[in-house]
Structures are given as structure tokens and as C-alpha cells.
Amino acid sequence: MTFSVLRTVDAWWVRTPAGAARIDTAATTTRELLADRAAIAAAAESTDIVAVESLSLVSPVTAPCRVVAQMTNFASHVKDSGMDPETVPLTFFRKTSGSISGPDDDVVRPAHVRLLDYEVEIGLVFGREMPVGSVIGAESLADYIAGLVVTNDISARDVQLPKTQFYEAKSYPTFTPVGPALVLLDADELKRFTDLRLRLWVNGEVRQDMTVADMIYRPVQTLRELTRFQRMDAGDLLLTGTPIGTAISAPPKAVQFIADLLPPSVKWKMFFQGQAKNPKYLKDGDVVEAAIGTDDGAIDLGRQRTVVRYAR
């Protein structure tokens, strides 16, 4: 049975058809809450309800935790990046959990960043420990993955690309909006993972709209690879990649070929001069909305709304 868990600064809640019911739990972390399933189920039956709109929601995934992410994991995004989906490897990177923010919090662009990008992604939240060497199969996936969340992998492209690393460029505070809900799924519901549609809007304009059918490496294969070297614990978060539609896009192959002949400093200067003319990068005051769910509404992870603010 699906439970949509919400969090405020001082409490946990379950969303019901009538509103939100407070969970009677001493849990202060996502890990602790996932160990108190009885309290979640009891709250779902409560008649003591408040309006969801009256709650000031924060991320349902608490920090500190591990935040692991997959790179170039949608075929459309891989092609748009100038690569071949048939040969792109399953690749991971890390983000700091200090980058996690709430579903309605501002996204703050640091003063030195110029090219701020967005990536709507499905977040997998672990419900139990996955030690290195764990055996992962389709039948055991639900033993490890408790639920799903909407995430936005905010990226400082002008930091990421010249440094050829992701950690700093994707780890500034507010660079991982999470929520509004942590949707807990059972094994049968988790089988509908491929039916999920990811959508993102900037100022009401659709920028990303694609189903998981476009995903290259799906959760079972991903966890099999991850468990070769990385332990995950209850409450940890795995971001699973984004589809086409981000602000950044690879230049034509002829331009790439010529640029590769230039010294790195010259190449990046030319690239960023061109990217500075791209109107899709996020600007001060932009409203970014992200939503994930099945088209029939059976699984709905909710919709987050964040506003971009420039640090002064």
C-alpha cells in the first residue's frame, strides 16, 4: 500500500484523501521513521486531519545521509550530450547531503556561478542497509528501496565542466531540492517504476517531459553495480539521472572537433562565451517546478516549486 510521507520542522505526517495526519513517532531522521512503519500505518487511519496546504514542508529525506547520483542515464540526455547510449557506462558520483533543501525552498546561486542548470530526477530512498556485496535481484529490490522522491539535481555548469568533476558543482547548499513527499511503495507498486513520468517547468514553460522508458540503467542493474563498492543505509538517497531538456547541450560535432584542438583555457573561454547567450540557464527570480508520477495518477510523488535567488 502506498503511503505519502510529509515532513515539517517538528513533525512527520501521512497524506490522506482528506488531508494530512500527524505520525505519532519519536523519529527525528528518515532512517528512524522507516523503522517505525506501524506508526505510519496507524496515522494513515487517523481522522485527526489538517490541510496539507497549511503545512510548511521540508525535505522528507534528512541530512546527514549519503547522496549518490547516476550520470547520463537517459538515452535522450546522452544523445543531447553528444554521446552514444549504446556505449555509455553506468557512472556514479557523489553529492553532499548538505545540498538537500525543501520542496519550496529557494535555490541560491553562489555569487561566482554564472551557468545554473536544472535536472529533474527520481530519488530512490533506501529502507534498510545494503552492505557491499549484497545480492540484488528484481525480487529483492523492494527489500532495499523503501520509496521514491522528486529531486532536482541543480548544477553549476561553469564549475563542473572545466574542473571535469561533479562533486563541487552539484553540492552547494540548496542544490538538491527534495520532496514534497516520500512515497513508500510495496513490491507490486515498485514494479510500475518504468511508468513514471518526469516533468520540469521553468516559469510555466515545459523544459523536461519523459518517462522512465528512456532510462538506460534501471534500479536493479544500478544497485548491483553500486553494491560492488558502496554501502548504503536506511535513509540514504540515490538520484537516477535526468532526461533531455536541461539548459546545457553539446555543440555540433564539427565545433567539438575544432575545440578539442585548442588549449583548454581557450576552449573553455569560447564555450562559456557561447553558453552565456543561452537563455535557458536559470536566472534570478525564475520559478522551477518539478513533478513525477504515473500518467494514470496511481503513483504521484508530488510537485515541488522553488525560486532561484542570486547570492549577493
GROMACS .gro file of C-alpha atoms in nm:
model
  312
    1MET     CA    1   0.000   0.000   0.000
    2THR     CA    2   0.127   0.346  -0.090
    3PHE     CA    3   0.197   0.593   0.191
    4SER     CA    4   0.292   0.953   0.112
    5VAL     CA    5   0.504   1.081   0.400
    6LEU     CA    6   0.545   1.454   0.457
    7ARG     CA    7   0.775   1.635   0.697
    8THR     CA    8   0.767   1.968   0.875
    9VAL     CA    9   1.036   2.107   1.103
   10ASP     CA   10   0.881   1.948   1.410
   11ALA     CA   11   0.676   1.652   1.286
   12TRP     CA   12   0.612   1.375   1.034
   13TRP     CA   13   0.280   1.340   0.853
   14VAL     CA   14   0.095   1.098   0.626
   15ARG     CA   15  -0.109   1.236   0.340
   16THR     CA   16  -0.465   1.100   0.329
   17PRO     CA   17  -0.757   1.169   0.093
   18ALA     CA   18  -0.886   1.421   0.349
   19GLY     CA   19  -0.557   1.598   0.429
   20ALA     CA   20  -0.255   1.516   0.645
   21ALA     CA   21  -0.243   1.315   0.968
   22ARG     CA   22   0.041   1.355   1.216
   23ILE     CA   23   0.251   1.044   1.277
   24ASP     CA   24   0.290   0.957   1.645
   25THR     CA   25   0.661   0.880   1.643
   26ALA     CA   26   0.979   0.980   1.822
   27ALA     CA   27   1.172   0.957   1.492
   28THR     CA   28   1.379   1.261   1.401
   29THR     CA   29   1.552   1.116   1.093
   30THR     CA   30   1.426   0.942   0.782
   31ARG     CA   31   1.613   0.631   0.889
   32GLU     CA   32   1.437   0.625   1.225
   33LEU     CA   33   1.097   0.686   1.069
   34LEU     CA   34   1.137   0.398   0.824
   35ALA     CA   35   1.195   0.171   1.122
   36ASP     CA   36   0.857   0.278   1.267
   37ARG     CA   37   0.624   0.156   0.993
   38ALA     CA   38   0.350   0.076   1.244
   39ALA     CA   39   0.323   0.444   1.336
   40ILE     CA   40   0.298   0.540   0.968
   41ALA     CA   41   0.021   0.287   0.906
   42ALA     CA   42  -0.168   0.400   1.217
   43ALA     CA   43  -0.155   0.763   1.111
   44ALA     CA   44  -0.299   0.672   0.771
   45GLU     CA   45  -0.614   0.557   0.952
   46SER     CA   46  -0.643   0.868   1.169
   47THR     CA   47  -0.937   1.108   1.145
   48ASP     CA   48  -0.741   1.391   1.310
   49ILE     CA   49  -0.661   1.576   0.988
   50VAL     CA   50  -0.513   1.913   0.889
   51ALA     CA   51  -0.497   2.069   0.543
   52VAL     CA   52  -0.178   1.984   0.359
   53GLU     CA   53  -0.164   2.344   0.237
   54SER     CA   54  -0.135   2.458   0.599
   55LEU     CA   55   0.196   2.274   0.644
   56SER     CA   56   0.536   2.429   0.578
   57LEU     CA   57   0.708   2.128   0.425
   58VAL     CA   58   1.078   2.050   0.444
   59SER     CA   59   1.269   1.768   0.276
   60PRO     CA   60   1.139   1.422   0.375
   61VAL     CA   61   1.498   1.298   0.343
   62THR     CA   62   1.701   1.417   0.641
   63ALA     CA   63   2.068   1.503   0.646
   64PRO     CA   64   2.329   1.383   0.710
   65CYS     CA   65   2.296   1.089   0.474
   66ARG     CA   66   2.470   0.951   0.168
   67VAL     CA   67   2.367   1.110  -0.161
   68VAL     CA   68   2.480   0.913  -0.466
   69ALA     CA   69   2.380   1.003  -0.823
   70GLN     CA   70   2.391   0.847  -1.168
   71MET     CA   71   2.539   1.036  -1.462
   72THR     CA   72   2.390   1.044  -1.816
   73ASN     CA   73   2.132   0.772  -1.751
   74PHE     CA   74   1.858   0.868  -2.001
   75ALA     CA   75   1.913   0.791  -2.370
   76SER     CA   76   1.774   1.127  -2.478
   77HIS     CA   77   2.010   1.316  -2.246
   78VAL     CA   78   2.307   1.106  -2.354
   79LYS     CA   79   2.241   1.184  -2.721
   80ASP     CA   80   2.196   1.552  -2.639
   81SER     CA   81   2.534   1.543  -2.465
   82GLY     CA   82   2.698   1.413  -2.783
   83MET     CA   83   2.744   1.052  -2.665
   84ASP     CA   84   2.613   0.710  -2.769
   85PRO     CA   85   2.354   0.546  -2.536
   86GLU     CA   86   2.476   0.204  -2.654
   87THR     CA   87   2.824   0.259  -2.515
   88VAL     CA   88   2.781   0.500  -2.224
   89PRO     CA   89   2.892   0.332  -1.899
   90LEU     CA   90   2.698   0.318  -1.574
   91THR     CA   91   2.867   0.600  -1.383
   92PHE     CA   92   2.816   0.733  -1.031
   93PHE     CA   93   2.915   1.049  -0.849
   94ARG     CA   94   2.854   1.187  -0.501
   95LYS     CA   95   2.681   1.497  -0.372
   96THR     CA   96   2.695   1.634  -0.019
   97SER     CA   97   2.381   1.587   0.187
   98GLY     CA   98   2.432   1.950   0.288
   99SER     CA   99   2.294   2.032  -0.057
  100ILE     CA  100   1.950   1.891   0.037
  101SER     CA  101   1.674   2.151   0.068
  102GLY     CA  102   1.296   2.151   0.088
  103PRO     CA  103   1.043   2.134  -0.196
  104ASP     CA  104   0.954   2.504  -0.162
  105ASP     CA  105   1.291   2.646  -0.056
  106ASP     CA  106   1.477   2.899  -0.270
  107VAL     CA  107   1.761   2.769  -0.487
  108VAL     CA  108   2.052   3.002  -0.414
  109ARG     CA  109   2.307   3.059  -0.690
  110PRO     CA  110   2.651   3.137  -0.542
  111ALA     CA  111   2.797   3.470  -0.650
  112HIS     CA  112   3.077   3.310  -0.855
  113VAL     CA  113   2.843   3.083  -1.054
  114ARG     CA  114   2.711   3.200  -1.390
  115LEU     CA  115   2.558   2.892  -1.559
  116LEU     CA  116   2.298   2.740  -1.326
  117ASP     CA  117   2.115   2.435  -1.463
  118TYR     CA  118   1.835   2.201  -1.352
  119GLU     CA  119   1.780   1.823  -1.373
  120VAL     CA  120   1.457   1.661  -1.254
  121GLU     CA  121   1.537   1.312  -1.121
  122ILE     CA  122   1.370   1.025  -0.939
  123GLY     CA  123   1.529   0.973  -0.599
  124LEU     CA  124   1.541   0.622  -0.453
  125VAL     CA  125   1.533   0.619  -0.072
  126PHE     CA  126   1.683   0.316   0.096
  127GLY     CA  127   1.478   0.141   0.363
  128ARG     CA  128   1.749  -0.084   0.500
  129GLU     CA  129   2.124  -0.127   0.490
  130MET     CA  130   2.285  -0.252   0.169
  131PRO     CA  131   2.635  -0.369   0.262
  132VAL     CA  132   2.899  -0.405  -0.006
  133GLY     CA  133   2.846  -0.741  -0.176
  134SER     CA  134   2.469  -0.757  -0.125
  135VAL     CA  135   2.287  -0.975  -0.376
  136ILE     CA  136   2.033  -0.764  -0.565
  137GLY     CA  137   1.758  -0.905  -0.785
  138ALA     CA  138   1.422  -0.794  -0.918
  139GLU     CA  139   1.251  -0.993  -0.644
  140SER     CA  140   1.456  -0.828  -0.367
  141LEU     CA  141   1.456  -0.466  -0.489
  142ALA     CA  142   1.171  -0.368  -0.258
  143ASP     CA  143   1.367  -0.509   0.036
  144TYR     CA  144   1.620  -0.229  -0.012
  145ILE     CA  145   1.423   0.058  -0.169
  146ALA     CA  146   1.154   0.193   0.064
  147GLY     CA  147   1.022   0.468  -0.156
  148LEU     CA  148   1.068   0.744  -0.410
  149VAL     CA  149   1.102   1.123  -0.403
  150VAL     CA  150   1.113   1.408  -0.653
  151THR     CA  151   1.462   1.558  -0.669
  152ASN     CA  152   1.625   1.834  -0.871
  153ASP     CA  153   1.997   1.794  -0.932
  154ILE     CA  154   2.093   2.162  -0.958
  155SER     CA  155   2.427   2.207  -1.133
  156ALA     CA  156   2.681   2.488  -1.171
  157ARG     CA  157   2.798   2.405  -1.524
  158ASP     CA  158   3.078   2.663  -1.531
  159VAL     CA  159   3.227   2.491  -1.224
  160GLN     CA  160   3.157   2.135  -1.336
  161LEU     CA  161   3.299   2.134  -1.687
  162PRO     CA  162   3.642   2.298  -1.662
  163LYS     CA  163   3.717   2.108  -1.341
  164THR     CA  164   3.594   1.780  -1.500
  165GLN     CA  165   3.427   1.675  -1.175
  166PHE     CA  166   3.076   1.684  -1.036
  167TYR     CA  167   3.114   1.695  -0.657
  168GLU     CA  168   3.164   2.069  -0.606
  169ALA     CA  169   2.940   2.182  -0.893
  170LYS     CA  170   2.640   1.989  -0.759
  171SER     CA  171   2.694   2.019  -0.384
  172TYR     CA  172   2.635   2.383  -0.292
  173PRO     CA  173   2.361   2.441  -0.032
  174THR     CA  174   2.009   2.420  -0.187
  175PHE     CA  175   2.140   2.228  -0.492
  176THR     CA  176   1.926   1.920  -0.416
  177PRO     CA  177   1.562   2.016  -0.359
  178VAL     CA  178   1.379   1.705  -0.234
  179GLY     CA  179   1.009   1.634  -0.193
  180PRO     CA  180   0.737   1.724  -0.123
  181ALA     CA  181   0.660   1.361  -0.031
  182LEU     CA  182   0.849   1.043   0.038
  183VAL     CA  183   0.617   0.792  -0.129
  184LEU     CA  184   0.658   0.449   0.027
  185LEU     CA  185   0.582   0.167  -0.218
  186ASP     CA  186   0.536  -0.208  -0.183
  187ALA     CA  187   0.692  -0.460  -0.422
  188ASP     CA  188   0.398  -0.461  -0.666
  189GLU     CA  189   0.384  -0.082  -0.679
  190LEU     CA  190   0.759  -0.059  -0.732
  191LYS     CA  191   0.714  -0.270  -1.046
  192ARG     CA  192   0.546   0.035  -1.202
  193PHE     CA  193   0.873   0.229  -1.184
  194THR     CA  194   0.901   0.227  -1.564
  195ASP     CA  195   0.562   0.401  -1.592
  196LEU     CA  196   0.680   0.711  -1.407
  197ARG     CA  197   0.695   1.039  -1.599
  198LEU     CA  198   0.941   1.314  -1.507
  199ARG     CA  199   0.844   1.675  -1.582
  200LEU     CA  200   1.006   2.010  -1.512
  201TRP     CA  201   0.889   2.363  -1.586
  202VAL     CA  202   1.069   2.698  -1.571
  203ASN     CA  203   0.830   2.994  -1.538
  204GLY     CA  204   0.550   2.770  -1.661
  205GLU     CA  205   0.736   2.653  -1.973
  206VAL     CA  206   0.783   2.276  -2.003
  207ARG     CA  207   1.155   2.202  -2.025
  208GLN     CA  208   1.164   1.829  -1.946
  209ASP     CA  209   0.894   1.565  -2.007
  210MET     CA  210   0.990   1.199  -2.039
  211THR     CA  211   0.903   0.859  -1.892
  212VAL     CA  212   1.140   0.609  -1.736
  213ALA     CA  213   1.114   0.408  -2.060
  214ASP     CA  214   1.403   0.632  -2.173
  215MET     CA  215   1.621   0.528  -1.876
  216ILE     CA  216   1.931   0.323  -1.965
  217TYR     CA  217   2.031   0.164  -1.633
  218ARG     CA  218   1.732   0.090  -1.410
  219PRO     CA  219   1.733   0.029  -1.034
  220VAL     CA  220   1.814  -0.343  -1.022
  221GLN     CA  221   2.114  -0.310  -1.252
  222THR     CA  222   2.218   0.011  -1.078
  223LEU     CA  223   2.213  -0.139  -0.730
  224ARG     CA  224   2.401  -0.447  -0.849
  225GLU     CA  225   2.678  -0.221  -0.971
  226LEU     CA  226   2.669   0.012  -0.672
  227THR     CA  227   2.693  -0.268  -0.416
  228ARG     CA  228   3.027  -0.372  -0.564
  229PHE     CA  229   3.191  -0.079  -0.383
  230GLN     CA  230   2.942   0.140  -0.193
  231ARG     CA  231   2.747   0.066   0.124
  232MET     CA  232   2.408   0.234   0.157
  233ASP     CA  233   2.196   0.263   0.471
  234ALA     CA  234   1.834   0.332   0.553
  235GLY     CA  235   1.755   0.695   0.471
  236ASP     CA  236   2.028   0.726   0.207
  237LEU     CA  237   1.938   0.873  -0.131
  238LEU     CA  238   2.020   0.765  -0.487
  239LEU     CA  239   1.944   1.001  -0.779
  240THR     CA  240   1.879   0.810  -1.102
  241GLY     CA  241   1.951   1.055  -1.384
  242THR     CA  242   1.764   1.310  -1.592
  243PRO     CA  243   1.611   1.316  -1.943
  244ILE     CA  244   1.668   1.561  -2.227
  245GLY     CA  245   1.574   1.926  -2.176
  246THR     CA  246   1.842   2.068  -1.948
  247ALA     CA  247   1.986   2.407  -2.037
  248ILE     CA  248   2.323   2.270  -2.142
  249SER     CA  249   2.352   2.095  -2.477
  250ALA     CA  250   2.653   1.963  -2.667
  251PRO     CA  251   2.779   2.178  -2.956
  252PRO     CA  252   2.779   2.029  -3.308
  253LYS     CA  253   3.045   1.761  -3.362
  254ALA     CA  254   3.241   1.979  -3.605
  255VAL     CA  255   3.266   2.251  -3.341
  256GLN     CA  256   3.367   1.994  -3.078
  257PHE     CA  257   3.641   1.861  -3.306
  258ILE     CA  258   3.789   2.206  -3.361
  259ALA     CA  259   3.760   2.296  -2.991
  260ASP     CA  260   3.950   1.981  -2.892
  261LEU     CA  261   4.247   2.110  -3.090
  262LEU     CA  262   4.266   2.427  -2.883
  263PRO     CA  263   4.442   2.476  -2.547
  264PRO     CA  264   4.197   2.403  -2.260
  265SER     CA  265   4.189   2.765  -2.140
  266VAL     CA  266   4.096   2.889  -2.489
  267LYS     CA  267   3.844   2.609  -2.545
  268TRP     CA  268   3.656   2.675  -2.223
  269LYS     CA  269   3.660   3.050  -2.274
  270MET     CA  270   3.497   3.007  -2.615
  271PHE     CA  271   3.248   2.753  -2.483
  272PHE     CA  272   3.133   2.968  -2.195
  273GLN     CA  273   3.108   3.276  -2.413
  274GLY     CA  274   2.863   3.080  -2.626
  275GLN     CA  275   2.676   2.938  -2.327
  276ALA     CA  276   2.634   3.286  -2.178
  277LYS     CA  277   2.398   3.360  -2.468
  278ASN     CA  278   2.179   3.058  -2.383
  279PRO     CA  279   1.855   3.190  -2.226
  280LYS     CA  280   1.766   2.855  -2.067
  281TYR     CA  281   2.010   2.884  -1.777
  282LEU     CA  282   1.835   2.977  -1.453
  283LYS     CA  283   1.812   3.344  -1.363
  284ASP     CA  284   1.724   3.538  -1.050
  285GLY     CA  285   1.350   3.506  -0.984
  286ASP     CA  286   1.293   3.205  -1.210
  287VAL     CA  287   1.030   2.963  -1.078
  288VAL     CA  288   1.126   2.597  -1.120
  289GLU     CA  289   0.861   2.328  -1.075
  290ALA     CA  290   0.925   1.954  -1.089
  291ALA     CA  291   0.678   1.665  -1.071
  292ILE     CA  292   0.695   1.287  -1.107
  293GLY     CA  293   0.414   1.034  -1.129
  294THR     CA  294   0.238   0.779  -1.347
  295ASP     CA  295   0.008   0.915  -1.615
  296ASP     CA  296  -0.293   0.746  -1.451
  297GLY     CA  297  -0.220   0.912  -1.116
  298ALA     CA  298  -0.184   0.582  -0.929
  299ILE     CA  299   0.163   0.685  -0.813
  300ASP     CA  300   0.215   1.057  -0.751
  301LEU     CA  301   0.537   1.184  -0.594
  302GLY     CA  302   0.401   1.538  -0.585
  303ARG     CA  303   0.520   1.868  -0.727
  304GLN     CA  304   0.791   2.094  -0.590
  305ARG     CA  305   0.816   2.466  -0.655
  306THR     CA  306   1.141   2.652  -0.597
  307VAL     CA  307   1.250   3.006  -0.679
  308VAL     CA  308   1.603   3.092  -0.795
  309ARG     CA  309   1.778   3.365  -0.596
  310TYR     CA  310   2.122   3.510  -0.659
  311ALA     CA  311   2.353   3.530  -0.360
  312ARG     CA  312   2.463   3.888  -0.300
   0.00000   0.00000   0.00000
